[in-house]
mmCIF file of C-alpha atoms in Angstrom:
data_model
loop_
_atom_site.group_PDB
_atom_site.id
_atom_site.type_symbol
_atom_site.label_atom_id
_atom_site.label_comp_id
_atom_site.label_asym_id
_atom_site.label_seq_id
_atom_site.Cartn_x
_atom_site.Cartn_y
_atom_site.Cartn_z
ATOM 1 C CA MET U 20 121.478 113.732 114.743
ATOM 2 C CA MET U 21 120.575 110.341 113.315
ATOM 3 C CA LEU U 22 117.166 109.927 111.695
ATOM 4 C CA THR U 23 115.282 106.741 110.836
ATOM 5 C CA LEU U 24 112.480 107.724 108.467
ATOM 6 C CA HIS U 25 109.708 105.240 107.684
ATOM 7 C CA LEU U 26 107.784 106.117 104.516
ATOM 8 C CA PRO U 27 105.019 103.532 103.981
ATOM 9 C CA GLY U 28 103.905 103.428 100.358
ATOM 10 C CA LEU U 29 107.156 104.715 98.861
ATOM 11 C CA ALA U 30 107.900 101.523 96.935
ATOM 12 C CA TRP U 31 104.552 99.958 96.094
ATOM 13 C CA LEU U 32 104.745 100.174 92.297
ATOM 14 C CA ASP U 33 105.951 97.321 90.139
ATOM 15 C CA ALA U 34 108.667 97.956 87.550
ATOM 16 C CA HIS U 35 106.240 98.755 84.703
ATOM 17 C CA ASP U 36 104.116 101.129 86.753
ATOM 18 C CA ALA U 37 107.144 102.863 88.220
ATOM 19 C CA ASP U 38 108.516 103.614 84.763
ATOM 20 C CA GLU U 39 105.175 104.920 83.493
ATOM 21 C CA VAL U 40 103.886 106.857 86.483
ATOM 22 C CA ALA U 41 107.218 108.392 87.512
ATOM 23 C CA LYS U 42 108.134 109.374 83.937
ATOM 24 C CA GLY U 43 109.173 113.030 83.810
ATOM 25 C CA LEU U 44 109.007 113.427 87.607
ATOM 26 C CA GLU U 45 112.189 115.130 88.774
ATOM 27 C CA LEU U 46 113.416 113.832 92.137
ATOM 28 C CA PRO U 47 117.076 114.898 92.236
ATOM 29 C CA ALA U 48 117.475 114.708 96.014
ATOM 30 C CA LEU U 49 115.891 111.272 96.371
ATOM 31 C CA THR U 50 117.828 109.797 93.436
ATOM 32 C CA THR U 51 121.066 111.221 94.880
ATOM 33 C CA LEU U 52 120.350 109.677 98.280
ATOM 34 C CA LEU U 53 119.516 106.319 96.684
ATOM 35 C CA GLY U 54 122.688 106.440 94.605
ATOM 36 C CA ARG U 55 125.127 107.505 97.309
ATOM 37 C CA GLY U 56 123.776 105.378 100.141
ATOM 38 C CA ARG U 57 123.594 101.639 100.745
ATOM 39 C CA VAL U 58 120.313 100.063 99.686
ATOM 40 C CA VAL U 59 119.273 96.682 101.086
ATOM 41 C CA PRO U 60 116.115 94.952 99.744
ATOM 42 C CA ALA U 61 113.656 94.358 102.592
ATOM 43 C CA ALA U 62 110.326 92.938 101.469
ATOM 44 C CA GLN U 63 108.194 93.325 104.589
ATOM 45 C CA SER U 64 104.614 93.978 105.533
ATOM 46 C CA LEU U 65 103.729 97.202 107.285
ATOM 47 C CA SER U 66 102.971 95.372 110.521
ATOM 48 C CA SER U 67 106.325 93.553 110.377
ATOM 49 C CA GLN U 68 108.144 96.856 110.064
ATOM 50 C CA THR U 69 106.202 98.222 113.022
ATOM 51 C CA ALA U 70 107.226 95.195 115.076
ATOM 52 C CA GLN U 71 110.837 95.606 113.974
ATOM 53 C CA ALA U 72 110.862 99.313 114.845
ATOM 54 C CA PHE U 73 109.966 98.449 118.437
ATOM 55 C CA ALA U 74 111.931 95.191 118.785
ATOM 56 C CA LEU U 75 108.822 93.010 118.962
ATOM 57 C CA ALA U 76 108.279 89.491 117.701
ATOM 58 C CA ASP U 77 104.869 90.449 116.326
ATOM 59 C CA THR U 78 102.250 93.189 116.469
ATOM 60 C CA ALA U 79 99.848 91.800 119.075
ATOM 61 C CA PRO U 80 98.560 94.917 120.816
ATOM 62 C CA ALA U 81 94.942 94.030 121.577
ATOM 63 C CA ARG U 82 95.276 93.481 125.319
ATOM 64 C CA SER U 83 97.603 96.423 125.984
ATOM 65 C CA LEU U 84 95.560 98.773 123.785
ATOM 66 C CA ALA U 85 92.326 97.744 125.504
ATOM 67 C CA GLN U 86 93.916 98.293 128.899
ATOM 68 C CA ALA U 87 95.195 101.715 127.817
ATOM 69 C CA GLU U 88 91.605 102.573 126.793
ATOM 70 C CA GLY U 89 90.502 101.932 130.370
ATOM 71 C CA LEU U 90 88.911 98.531 129.776
ATOM 72 C CA SER U 91 89.254 95.874 132.462
ATOM 73 C CA VAL U 92 91.178 93.186 130.587
ATOM 74 C CA GLY U 93 91.284 90.665 133.454
ATOM 75 C CA ASN U 94 92.097 87.144 132.321
ATOM 76 C CA GLY U 95 90.073 87.323 129.122
ATOM 77 C CA HIS U 96 91.376 86.913 125.598
ATOM 78 C CA TRP U 97 91.310 90.028 123.443
ATOM 79 C CA LEU U 98 91.227 90.980 119.787
ATOM 80 C CA VAL U 99 91.074 94.372 118.152
ATOM 81 C CA ALA U 100 87.778 94.477 116.198
ATOM 82 C CA ASP U 101 88.098 97.613 114.099
ATOM 83 C CA PRO U 102 84.981 98.877 112.279
ATOM 84 C CA VAL U 103 85.557 98.780 108.506
ATOM 85 C CA HIS U 104 83.784 99.121 105.183
ATOM 86 C CA VAL U 105 84.090 96.293 102.640
ATOM 87 C CA ARG U 106 83.377 97.146 99.006
ATOM 88 C CA ILE U 107 82.780 94.489 96.349
ATOM 89 C CA ASP U 108 84.893 95.130 93.247
ATOM 90 C CA ARG U 109 84.287 92.440 90.606
ATOM 91 C CA ASP U 110 85.622 89.260 92.199
ATOM 92 C CA ARG U 111 87.305 91.013 95.121
ATOM 93 C CA ALA U 112 86.141 92.407 98.445
ATOM 94 C CA LEU U 113 88.253 95.483 99.192
ATOM 95 C CA LEU U 114 88.626 96.761 102.738
ATOM 96 C CA ALA U 115 88.648 100.411 103.823
ATOM 97 C CA ASP U 116 89.327 101.396 107.429
ATOM 98 C CA ILE U 117 88.008 104.126 109.707
ATOM 99 C CA GLY U 118 89.793 106.694 107.545
ATOM 100 C CA ILE U 119 86.788 106.864 105.185
ATOM 101 C CA LEU U 120 84.145 106.493 107.908
ATOM 102 C CA THR U 121 82.714 109.384 109.896
ATOM 103 C CA LEU U 122 81.460 107.359 112.820
ATOM 104 C CA ALA U 123 79.842 108.831 115.920
ATOM 105 C CA GLN U 124 80.051 107.244 119.360
ATOM 106 C CA HIS U 125 76.304 106.673 119.544
ATOM 107 C CA GLU U 126 76.477 104.720 116.262
ATOM 108 C CA ALA U 127 79.356 102.605 117.559
ATOM 109 C CA ASP U 128 77.409 101.922 120.758
ATOM 110 C CA ARG U 129 74.289 100.820 118.844
ATOM 111 C CA LEU U 130 76.250 98.524 116.536
ATOM 112 C CA THR U 131 78.295 96.867 119.269
ATOM 113 C CA ALA U 132 75.159 96.413 121.400
ATOM 114 C CA ALA U 133 73.598 94.448 118.539
ATOM 115 C CA LEU U 134 76.760 92.366 118.163
ATOM 116 C CA ASN U 135 76.819 91.620 121.895
ATOM 117 C CA GLN U 136 73.219 90.448 121.865
ATOM 118 C CA HIS U 137 73.869 88.151 118.896
ATOM 119 C CA PHE U 138 77.187 86.669 120.069
ATOM 120 C CA ALA U 139 76.497 86.343 123.806
ATOM 121 C CA GLU U 140 76.070 82.563 123.562
ATOM 122 C CA ASP U 141 79.423 82.305 121.747
ATOM 123 C CA GLY U 142 81.235 83.926 124.672
ATOM 124 C CA LEU U 143 82.093 87.111 122.753
ATOM 125 C CA ARG U 144 81.690 90.637 124.070
ATOM 126 C CA PHE U 145 82.376 93.729 121.957
ATOM 127 C CA HIS U 146 83.562 97.047 123.380
ATOM 128 C CA ALA U 147 83.687 100.462 121.674
ATOM 129 C CA PRO U 148 85.639 102.840 123.943
ATOM 130 C CA GLN U 149 85.944 105.194 120.970
ATOM 131 C CA PRO U 150 84.063 105.259 117.632
ATOM 132 C CA GLY U 151 86.914 104.081 115.433
ATOM 133 C CA ARG U 152 88.520 101.484 117.680
ATOM 134 C CA TRP U 153 86.576 98.470 118.913
ATOM 135 C CA TYR U 154 87.635 95.334 120.770
ATOM 136 C CA VAL U 155 86.179 91.892 121.294
ATOM 137 C CA GLU U 156 86.716 89.884 124.458
ATOM 138 C CA SER U 157 86.549 86.117 124.110
ATOM 139 C CA ALA U 158 85.966 83.609 126.878
ATOM 140 C CA GLU U 159 88.177 81.122 125.016
ATOM 141 C CA ALA U 160 91.604 81.720 123.506
ATOM 142 C CA PRO U 161 91.226 82.302 119.741
ATOM 143 C CA ARG U 162 93.130 79.400 118.195
ATOM 144 C CA ALA U 163 93.423 81.206 114.899
ATOM 145 C CA GLU U 164 95.854 83.403 112.993
ATOM 146 C CA PHE U 165 94.734 86.929 112.121
ATOM 147 C CA THR U 166 96.243 89.504 109.773
ATOM 148 C CA ALA U 167 96.954 93.005 111.074
ATOM 149 C CA LEU U 168 94.585 95.657 109.750
ATOM 150 C CA ALA U 169 97.476 97.689 108.314
ATOM 151 C CA ASP U 170 98.296 94.811 105.963
ATOM 152 C CA VAL U 171 94.748 94.448 104.627
ATOM 153 C CA VAL U 172 93.591 98.029 103.933
ATOM 154 C CA GLY U 173 92.986 98.324 100.198
ATOM 155 C CA GLU U 174 93.472 94.585 99.731
ATOM 156 C CA ASP U 175 91.128 91.679 99.017
ATOM 157 C CA VAL U 176 89.890 90.494 102.404
ATOM 158 C CA ASN U 177 89.310 86.982 101.061
ATOM 159 C CA ALA U 178 93.090 86.494 100.948
ATOM 160 C CA HIS U 179 93.415 87.403 104.641
ATOM 161 C CA LEU U 180 90.634 85.505 106.405
ATOM 162 C CA PRO U 181 91.438 83.837 109.746
ATOM 163 C CA LYS U 182 93.600 80.727 109.468
ATOM 164 C CA GLY U 183 94.717 78.031 111.856
ATOM 165 C CA GLN U 184 92.904 75.488 114.003
ATOM 166 C CA ASP U 185 89.798 77.613 114.576
ATOM 167 C CA GLY U 186 90.099 79.726 111.441
ATOM 168 C CA LEU U 187 86.814 78.461 110.016
ATOM 169 C CA ILE U 188 84.973 79.211 113.259
ATOM 170 C CA TRP U 189 86.169 82.819 113.270
ATOM 171 C CA SER U 190 85.400 83.151 109.573
ATOM 172 C CA ARG U 191 81.855 82.033 110.406
ATOM 173 C CA PHE U 192 81.689 84.706 113.125
ATOM 174 C CA LEU U 193 82.740 87.286 110.537
ATOM 175 C CA ASN U 194 80.032 86.160 108.125
ATOM 176 C CA GLU U 195 77.385 86.357 110.843
ATOM 177 C CA LEU U 196 78.385 89.811 112.044
ATOM 178 C CA GLN U 197 78.535 91.108 108.452
ATOM 179 C CA MET U 198 74.941 89.981 107.876
ATOM 180 C CA LEU U 199 73.894 91.548 111.161
ATOM 181 C CA LEU U 200 75.593 94.869 110.403
ATOM 182 C CA TYR U 201 74.279 94.919 106.842
ATOM 183 C CA THR U 202 70.674 94.954 108.068
ATOM 184 C CA HIS U 203 71.183 97.196 111.102
ATOM 185 C CA PRO U 204 69.085 100.406 111.133
ATOM 186 C CA ALA U 205 72.178 102.483 111.966
ATOM 187 C CA ASN U 206 73.674 101.514 108.620
ATOM 188 C CA ASP U 207 70.385 102.208 106.832
ATOM 189 C CA GLU U 208 70.551 105.702 108.282
ATOM 190 C CA ARG U 209 74.181 106.105 107.223
ATOM 191 C CA GLU U 210 73.449 105.085 103.649
ATOM 192 C CA ALA U 211 70.462 107.457 103.552
ATOM 193 C CA ARG U 212 72.910 110.252 104.404
ATOM 194 C CA GLY U 213 75.263 109.075 101.655
ATOM 195 C CA GLU U 214 77.853 107.716 104.083
ATOM 196 C CA PRO U 215 79.606 104.314 103.796
ATOM 197 C CA ALA U 216 78.093 101.558 105.914
ATOM 198 C CA VAL U 217 80.029 99.948 108.741
ATOM 199 C CA ASN U 218 79.430 96.535 107.211
ATOM 200 C CA SER U 219 82.183 94.517 108.881
ATOM 201 C CA VAL U 220 84.891 94.537 111.522
ATOM 202 C CA TRP U 221 88.488 93.453 111.156
ATOM 203 C CA LEU U 222 89.828 91.120 113.832
ATOM 204 C CA TRP U 223 93.539 91.231 114.684
ATOM 205 C CA GLY U 224 96.139 91.826 117.365
ATOM 206 C CA ASN U 225 95.717 88.786 119.619
ATOM 207 C CA GLY U 226 98.573 87.153 121.496
ATOM 208 C CA GLU U 227 101.460 88.565 123.496
ATOM 209 C CA ALA U 228 104.106 90.567 121.636
ATOM 210 C CA GLY U 229 106.293 91.323 124.647
ATOM 211 C CA GLN U 230 107.692 94.605 125.924
ATOM 212 C CA PRO U 231 108.423 97.198 123.213
ATOM 213 C CA ALA U 232 111.895 98.734 123.096
ATOM 214 C CA CYS U 233 113.240 101.609 121.034
ATOM 215 C CA SER U 234 116.800 102.929 120.768
ATOM 216 C CA ALA U 235 115.667 106.325 119.441
ATOM 217 C CA LYS U 236 115.357 109.229 121.863
ATOM 218 C CA LEU U 237 112.171 110.539 120.224
ATOM 219 C CA VAL U 238 109.349 108.997 118.169
ATOM 220 C CA LEU U 239 107.362 111.163 115.753
ATOM 221 C CA ALA U 240 104.288 109.425 114.349
ATOM 222 C CA ASP U 241 100.582 110.006 113.830
ATOM 223 C CA ASP U 242 99.805 106.287 113.917
ATOM 224 C CA PRO U 243 98.114 105.455 117.260
ATOM 225 C CA LEU U 244 99.865 102.082 117.495
ATOM 226 C CA TRP U 245 103.298 103.675 117.130
ATOM 227 C CA GLN U 246 102.392 106.205 119.792
ATOM 228 C CA HIS U 247 101.192 103.391 122.052
ATOM 229 C CA TYR U 248 104.381 101.389 121.607
ATOM 230 C CA ALA U 249 106.507 104.485 122.209
ATOM 231 C CA THR U 250 104.681 105.062 125.485
ATOM 232 C CA LEU U 251 105.237 101.456 126.578
ATOM 233 C CA ALA U 252 108.909 101.733 125.603
ATOM 234 C CA GLY U 253 109.284 104.877 127.711
ATOM 235 C CA VAL U 254 110.236 107.065 124.729
ATOM 236 C CA PRO U 255 108.718 110.544 124.245
ATOM 237 C CA HIS U 256 106.520 110.864 121.178
ATOM 238 C CA ASP U 257 104.806 113.595 119.224
ATOM 239 C CA ALA U 258 102.942 114.163 115.969
ATOM 240 C CA VAL U 259 104.743 114.115 112.630
ATOM 241 C CA PRO U 260 105.995 117.521 111.485
ATOM 242 C CA TYR U 261 104.932 118.584 108.006
ATOM 243 C CA ALA U 262 108.495 119.083 106.780
ATOM 244 C CA TYR U 263 112.155 118.926 107.777
ATOM 245 C CA ASP U 264 112.074 122.369 109.393
ATOM 246 C CA GLY U 265 109.485 121.062 111.821
ATOM 247 C CA LEU U 266 111.699 118.071 112.591
ATOM 248 C CA GLN U 267 114.493 120.337 113.763
ATOM 249 C CA ALA U 268 112.126 122.125 116.121
ATOM 250 C CA ALA U 269 110.533 118.894 117.424
ATOM 251 C CA ALA U 270 113.797 117.019 117.948
ATOM 252 C CA GLY U 271 115.326 119.573 120.292
ATOM 253 C CA LYS U 272 118.395 117.949 121.826
ATOM 254 C CA ALA U 273 117.444 114.398 120.806
ATOM 255 C CA ASP U 274 120.367 112.871 118.904
ATOM 256 C CA SER U 275 118.332 110.020 117.395
ATOM 257 C CA VAL U 276 114.785 110.229 116.032
ATOM 258 C CA LEU U 277 112.399 107.584 114.703
ATOM 259 C CA LEU U 278 109.828 109.154 112.365
ATOM 260 C CA ARG U 279 106.958 107.691 110.360
ATOM 261 C CA ASP U 280 105.316 109.790 107.635
ATOM 262 C CA ASP U 281 102.068 108.226 106.334
ATOM 263 C CA SER U 282 101.388 110.821 103.644
ATOM 264 C CA LEU U 283 101.876 108.235 100.859
ATOM 265 C CA LEU U 284 100.033 105.425 102.609
ATOM 266 C CA GLY U 285 96.487 106.205 101.452
ATOM 267 C CA PRO U 286 97.267 106.548 97.729
ATOM 268 C CA ALA U 287 99.564 103.551 97.819
ATOM 269 C CA GLN U 288 97.115 101.269 99.581
ATOM 270 C CA TYR U 289 94.349 102.156 97.142
ATOM 271 C CA ARG U 290 96.624 101.970 94.100
ATOM 272 C CA ASP U 291 96.049 105.612 93.183
ATOM 273 C CA ALA U 292 99.102 105.914 90.954
ATOM 274 C CA TRP U 293 98.727 109.602 90.166
ATOM 275 C CA GLY U 294 98.071 110.476 93.795
ATOM 276 C CA TRP U 295 101.274 108.610 94.612
ATOM 277 C CA ARG U 296 103.156 110.630 92.000
ATOM 278 C CA GLU U 297 101.896 113.935 93.404
ATOM 279 C CA GLY U 298 102.725 112.868 96.952
ATOM 280 C CA LEU U 299 106.219 111.838 95.922
ATOM 281 C CA GLY U 300 106.844 115.273 94.438
ATOM 282 C CA GLN U 301 105.741 116.866 97.695
ATOM 283 C CA LEU U 302 108.054 114.601 99.702
ATOM 284 C CA GLU U 303 110.973 115.680 97.507
ATOM 285 C CA GLU U 304 110.323 119.284 98.491
ATOM 286 C CA ARG U 305 109.372 118.729 102.144
ATOM 287 C CA TRP U 306 111.840 115.989 103.092
ATOM 288 C CA PHE U 307 114.329 114.643 100.569
ATOM 289 C CA ALA U 308 115.868 117.946 99.450
ATOM 290 C CA PRO U 309 116.310 119.398 102.967
ATOM 291 C CA LEU U 310 117.559 116.018 104.262
ATOM 292 C CA LEU U 311 120.216 115.969 101.544
ATOM 293 C CA THR U 312 121.231 119.530 102.478
ATOM 294 C CA ALA U 313 121.371 118.600 106.184
ATOM 295 C CA LEU U 314 123.602 115.610 105.432
ATOM 296 C CA LYS U 315 125.957 117.770 103.389
ATOM 297 C CA ALA U 316 126.141 120.309 106.226
ATOM 298 C CA ARG U 317 126.567 117.471 108.782
ATOM 299 C CA ARG U 318 123.562 118.680 110.770
ATOM 300 C CA LEU U 319 122.359 115.150 110.071
ATOM 301 C CA THR U 320 125.037 112.485 110.434
ATOM 302 C CA GLU U 321 123.039 109.473 109.248
ATOM 303 C CA LEU U 322 119.732 108.857 107.507
ATOM 304 C CA THR U 323 117.971 105.501 107.319
ATOM 305 C CA LEU U 324 115.009 105.444 104.943
ATOM 306 C CA VAL U 325 112.652 102.465 105.289
ATOM 307 C CA CYS U 326 109.668 101.497 103.133
ATOM 308 C CA HIS U 327 107.486 98.398 103.143
ATOM 309 C CA GLY U 328 106.014 96.138 100.491
ATOM 310 C CA ASP U 329 107.202 93.515 98.029
ATOM 311 C CA ALA U 330 109.633 96.085 96.610
ATOM 312 C CA GLY U 331 110.510 97.439 100.057
ATOM 313 C CA PHE U 332 114.024 98.430 100.988
ATOM 314 C CA ALA U 333 116.150 100.104 103.648
ATOM 315 C CA LEU U 334 118.514 102.886 102.601
ATOM 316 C CA THR U 335 121.346 104.023 104.860
ATOM 317 C CA VAL U 336 123.313 107.108 103.877
ATOM 318 C CA ARG U 337 125.900 108.967 105.960
ATOM 319 C CA SER U 338 127.387 112.405 105.504
ATOM 320 C CA ALA U 339 130.649 110.928 104.227
ATOM 321 C CA ASP U 340 128.789 108.954 101.545
ATOM 322 C CA LEU U 341 127.860 112.159 99.741
ATOM 323 C CA TRP U 342 131.519 112.601 98.729
ATOM 324 C CA LYS U 343 131.398 109.397 96.707
ATOM 325 C CA PHE U 344 130.767 111.221 93.451
ATOM 326 C CA TRP U 345 131.407 108.125 91.348
ATOM 327 C CA ARG U 346 128.151 106.637 92.588
ATOM 328 C CA ARG U 347 125.431 107.582 90.144
ATOM 329 C CA PRO U 348 121.892 108.586 91.124
ATOM 330 C CA ARG U 349 119.334 105.779 91.223
ATOM 331 C CA THR U 350 115.596 105.903 90.628
ATOM 332 C CA LEU U 351 112.927 104.001 92.538
ATOM 333 C CA ALA U 352 112.200 102.017 89.371
ATOM 334 C CA SER U 353 115.810 100.766 89.291
ATOM 335 C CA LEU U 354 115.325 99.156 92.726
ATOM 336 C CA VAL U 355 112.412 96.967 91.633
#
């Protein structure tokens, strides 16, 4: 079996942080894999890697996602408008997604109803088919460039505002809806319960990305977008197993598997260095050590390990590579 394993968040530390945070952390299987295999630097955003995994020019899923939700997309122009929480941190405005929000459908309906009333004259209509995934339908094509939500979580939103010909217009829309949401009674009620306010939405996913394609025989991912693309590509998909043993059971007779494990993504996006360290130790036990054993036993013929970010890379290691004893182990810090 051949396995392509995407591990978002694996390589987010800079050289100094990697040396300090990973000091004393024993990762013999990972360092062996990094040393014996072929490592190619690949600085990519998370959305770019998603597009690459499914042979797409870009991640532009708004229309197809809305259609899959049962919305009548017609000839309108669509954007994903995900509910988010923006927190001011000194001179930055940091974005958190639905992962920290416990949002009920009735709250989503109240908030989008208010947005629809306010933006009706601008030709915008918001839809909330489920609490954590909203859409906006525009009468006119948005002549602006938007950043995928996955690339903004934990980042300063001011560095990712809409750009392009109508970028300022859409930035104005964002300012207006933020003021509207900030004063909405539903958010007053949330804050009274000690819950984060839904004080903004994040617009992304417009355009046409084309038809997804995937050479793997099975996709294992918890990310809804990956599951959606797998469905469109006609490839079976399932949830991510907790460890390698679960992979063997899930793969069945599939000789090639594409898997994305997001267990490091939260700590990495929020720069929780010690959470990252703990998660890395768990991955050594759950994945790296058994993967190394499987390669040695030739139950796994080839492993491709992919991680995003400025220090991102792609590692390819085959069973035969493990006999190259002259290649020394390498740490993550050495790749920065």
